[in-house]
Amino acid sequence: MKLFFASDIHGCFDSAQKMIKAFEQSGAQHLLLLGDILNHGPRNAVPQGYAPMKVVELLNCYADKIIAVRGNCDSEVDQMLLSFPMMADYNWVLLGDGRRLFLTHGHLYRSDNCPHLSAGDIIASGHTHLPVAEKQGEIILFNPGSVTIPRGENKSSYGLFEDNRLSVMSFDGDELSFYSLAPTV
């Protein structure tokens, strides 16, 4: 199974187009959106290419492949426009080897505030706009960074899960972070 992760589109159509192109090229079966899909939020400048209605049209074409969670900039009005559910604060994905993938945006649930996770489980979140793929204690933290508004010296990025490997990739092909999962027994 191959999964594609993206977070913090913030209504930027240009970034959403890059994301969809990368998703299609990746061959992933599912697109996991980790919140802040349509709105830029009061703490962020309006991104160049801000066109939330165009983002809606684009994403709705992929509704059957999307698993999404709500970010702190997402609202019920956004849900009225989107053809896939995105108002849950978290979602679970069960991986083929029995690990659980806890999907959340990161503003409510984080590594220091999450449900009980078993050793080897993964918490995937956005919110910080910083790419992360690392083990913390017994769990794995994964953040694909931001599609639209990268922070620090980072590039716009997305995440992939394939062959027991989590990686964060920039849109120009650089691997920004990765973590290889040990096989489960």
GROMACS .gro file of C-alpha atoms in nm:
model
  185
    1MET     CA    1   0.000   0.000   0.000
    2LYS     CA    2   0.127   0.346  -0.090
    3LEU     CA    3  -0.012   0.656   0.082
    4PHE     CA    4   0.036   1.023  -0.009
    5PHE     CA    5   0.019   1.284   0.271
    6ALA     CA    6  -0.038   1.657   0.233
    7SER     CA    7  -0.114   1.934   0.477
    8ASP     CA    8  -0.171   2.305   0.491
    9ILE     CA    9  -0.284   2.381   0.135
   10HIS     CA   10  -0.447   2.699   0.271
   11GLY     CA   11  -0.660   2.757  -0.040
   12CYS     CA   12  -0.368   2.800  -0.282
   13PHE     CA   13  -0.469   2.664  -0.620
   14ASP     CA   14  -0.113   2.667  -0.760
   15SER     CA   15   0.010   2.452  -0.470
   16ALA     CA   16  -0.292   2.223  -0.491
   17GLN     CA   17  -0.219   2.161  -0.859
   18LYS     CA   18   0.144   2.070  -0.778
   19MET     CA   19   0.022   1.841  -0.502
   20ILE     CA   20  -0.226   1.660  -0.729
   21LYS     CA   21   0.039   1.620  -1.000
   22ALA     CA   22   0.279   1.468  -0.744
   23PHE     CA   23  -0.001   1.246  -0.609
   24GLU     CA   24  -0.081   1.115  -0.958
   25GLN     CA   25   0.286   1.054  -1.036
   26SER     CA   26   0.342   0.876  -0.704
   27GLY     CA   27   0.100   0.594  -0.779
   28ALA     CA   28  -0.040   0.618  -0.424
   29GLN     CA   29  -0.382   0.467  -0.364
   30HIS     CA   30  -0.499   0.732  -0.117
   31LEU     CA   31  -0.447   1.103  -0.055
   32LEU     CA   32  -0.441   1.183   0.317
   33LEU     CA   33  -0.513   1.551   0.381
   34LEU     CA   34  -0.406   1.665   0.728
   35GLY     CA   35  -0.610   1.984   0.751
   36ASP     CA   36  -0.605   2.356   0.667
   37ILE     CA   37  -0.737   2.285   0.320
   38LEU     CA   38  -0.917   2.598   0.197
   39ASN     CA   39  -0.847   2.898   0.422
   40HIS     CA   40  -0.524   3.081   0.491
   41GLY     CA   41  -0.612   3.168   0.852
   42PRO     CA   42  -0.562   3.498   1.032
   43ARG     CA   43  -0.196   3.434   1.120
   44ASN     CA   44  -0.086   3.365   0.762
   45ALA     CA   45  -0.059   3.608   0.476
   46VAL     CA   46  -0.289   3.538   0.182
   47PRO     CA   47  -0.080   3.304  -0.034
   48GLN     CA   48  -0.009   3.385  -0.395
   49GLY     CA   49  -0.254   3.185  -0.605
   50TYR     CA   50  -0.521   3.190  -0.331
   51ALA     CA   51  -0.834   3.053  -0.499
   52PRO     CA   52  -1.023   2.826  -0.259
   53MET     CA   53  -1.313   2.760  -0.497
   54LYS     CA   54  -1.069   2.628  -0.759
   55VAL     CA   55  -0.910   2.410  -0.490
   56VAL     CA   56  -1.259   2.276  -0.409
   57GLU     CA   57  -1.322   2.186  -0.774
   58LEU     CA   58  -0.984   2.015  -0.804
   59LEU     CA   59  -1.006   1.815  -0.481
   60ASN     CA   60  -1.366   1.709  -0.541
   61CYS     CA   61  -1.244   1.523  -0.851
   62TYR     CA   62  -1.040   1.302  -0.614
   63ALA     CA   63  -1.300   1.264  -0.338
   64ASP     CA   64  -1.301   0.883  -0.365
   65LYS     CA   65  -0.928   0.872  -0.286
   66ILE     CA   66  -0.918   1.129  -0.002
   67ILE     CA   67  -0.911   1.068   0.372
   68ALA     CA   68  -0.909   1.405   0.551
   69VAL     CA   69  -0.911   1.564   0.894
   70ARG     CA   70  -1.004   1.914   1.007
   71GLY     CA   71  -0.739   2.177   1.065
   72ASN     CA   72  -0.767   2.487   1.281
   73CYS     CA   73  -0.844   2.698   0.971
   74ASP     CA   74  -1.116   2.462   0.840
   75SER     CA   75  -1.487   2.526   0.897
   76GLU     CA   76  -1.833   2.381   0.844
   77VAL     CA   77  -1.871   2.610   0.542
   78ASP     CA   78  -1.567   2.439   0.389
   79GLN     CA   79  -1.731   2.101   0.444
   80MET     CA   80  -2.042   2.221   0.258
   81LEU     CA   81  -1.825   2.269  -0.052
   82LEU     CA   82  -1.615   1.954  -0.036
   83SER     CA   83  -1.738   1.612  -0.151
   84PHE     CA   84  -1.539   1.419   0.110
   85PRO     CA   85  -1.566   1.429   0.489
   86MET     CA   86  -1.310   1.655   0.655
   87MET     CA   87  -1.459   1.779   0.984
   88ALA     CA   88  -1.322   1.504   1.211
   89ASP     CA   89  -1.040   1.611   1.441
   90TYR     CA   90  -0.872   1.276   1.381
   91ASN     CA   91  -0.896   0.962   1.175
   92TRP     CA   92  -0.739   0.617   1.194
   93VAL     CA   93  -0.584   0.408   0.918
   94LEU     CA   94  -0.492   0.047   0.984
   95LEU     CA   95  -0.180  -0.052   0.794
   96GLY     CA   96  -0.134  -0.400   0.651
   97ASP     CA   97   0.119  -0.500   0.918
   98GLY     CA   98  -0.119  -0.410   1.203
   99ARG     CA   99   0.028  -0.069   1.287
  100ARG     CA  100  -0.214   0.214   1.338
  101LEU     CA  101  -0.175   0.550   1.169
  102PHE     CA  102  -0.336   0.829   1.370
  103LEU     CA  103  -0.421   1.120   1.138
  104THR     CA  104  -0.474   1.465   1.288
  105HIS     CA  105  -0.393   1.824   1.206
  106GLY     CA  106  -0.181   1.886   1.514
  107HIS     CA  107  -0.356   2.179   1.679
  108LEU     CA  108  -0.551   1.958   1.921
  109TYR     CA  109  -0.366   1.625   1.916
  110ARG     CA  110   0.013   1.607   1.908
  111SER     CA  111   0.287   1.381   2.036
  112ASP     CA  112   0.232   1.520   2.387
  113ASN     CA  113  -0.148   1.493   2.366
  114CYS     CA  114  -0.269   1.191   2.173
  115PRO     CA  115  -0.468   0.875   2.236
  116HIS     CA  116  -0.286   0.572   2.364
  117LEU     CA  117  -0.069   0.445   2.083
  118SER     CA  118   0.108   0.110   2.072
  119ALA     CA  119   0.479   0.076   2.006
  120GLY     CA  120   0.538   0.133   1.635
  121ASP     CA  121   0.217   0.327   1.574
  122ILE     CA  122   0.243   0.652   1.379
  123ILE     CA  123   0.099   0.995   1.451
  124ALA     CA  124   0.074   1.193   1.126
  125SER     CA  125  -0.001   1.562   1.156
  126GLY     CA  126   0.050   1.897   0.989
  127HIS     CA  127  -0.004   2.238   1.153
  128THR     CA  128   0.360   2.328   1.223
  129HIS     CA  129   0.449   2.339   0.851
  130LEU     CA  130   0.776   2.162   0.942
  131PRO     CA  131   0.873   1.827   0.788
  132VAL     CA  132   0.937   1.549   1.042
  133ALA     CA  133   0.989   1.173   1.016
  134GLU     CA  134   1.135   1.040   1.340
  135LYS     CA  135   1.085   0.807   1.632
  136GLN     CA  136   0.994   0.960   1.968
  137GLY     CA  137   0.984   0.704   2.242
  138GLU     CA  138   0.784   0.410   2.111
  139ILE     CA  139   0.587   0.599   1.843
  140ILE     CA  140   0.678   0.752   1.509
  141LEU     CA  141   0.608   1.118   1.439
  142PHE     CA  142   0.538   1.216   1.080
  143ASN     CA  143   0.464   1.560   0.939
  144PRO     CA  144   0.471   1.612   0.561
  145GLY     CA  145   0.541   1.984   0.604
  146SER     CA  146   0.328   2.234   0.416
  147VAL     CA  147   0.214   2.228   0.056
  148THR     CA  148   0.179   2.610   0.048
  149ILE     CA  149   0.347   2.789   0.339
  150PRO     CA  150   0.668   2.611   0.442
  151ARG     CA  151   0.834   2.735   0.761
  152GLY     CA  152   1.199   2.780   0.842
  153GLU     CA  153   1.435   2.709   0.558
  154ASN     CA  154   1.213   2.427   0.430
  155LYS     CA  155   1.062   2.388   0.086
  156SER     CA  156   0.697   2.315   0.008
  157SER     CA  157   0.655   1.943   0.062
  158TYR     CA  158   0.440   1.631   0.086
  159GLY     CA  159   0.480   1.287   0.242
  160LEU     CA  160   0.482   0.929   0.122
  161PHE     CA  161   0.443   0.593   0.291
  162GLU     CA  162   0.560   0.291   0.095
  163ASP     CA  163   0.746  -0.032   0.174
  164ASN     CA  164   0.761   0.046   0.549
  165ARG     CA  165   0.924   0.382   0.480
  166LEU     CA  166   0.795   0.731   0.558
  167SER     CA  167   0.949   1.013   0.359
  168VAL     CA  168   0.895   1.386   0.318
  169MET     CA  169   0.962   1.510  -0.034
  170SER     CA  170   0.991   1.859  -0.177
  171PHE     CA  171   0.808   1.928  -0.500
  172ASP     CA  172   1.141   1.951  -0.680
  173GLY     CA  173   1.229   1.594  -0.578
  174ASP     CA  174   1.452   1.642  -0.272
  175GLU     CA  175   1.400   1.409   0.021
  176LEU     CA  176   1.373   1.635   0.327
  177SER     CA  177   1.328   1.368   0.594
  178PHE     CA  178   1.265   0.994   0.618
  179TYR     CA  179   1.215   0.714   0.865
  180SER     CA  180   1.234   0.341   0.791
  181LEU     CA  181   0.993   0.139   0.997
  182ALA     CA  182   1.118  -0.184   1.147
  183PRO     CA  183   0.910  -0.479   1.036
  184THR     CA  184   0.653  -0.588   1.294
  185VAL     CA  185   0.674  -0.938   1.433
   0.00000   0.00000   0.00000
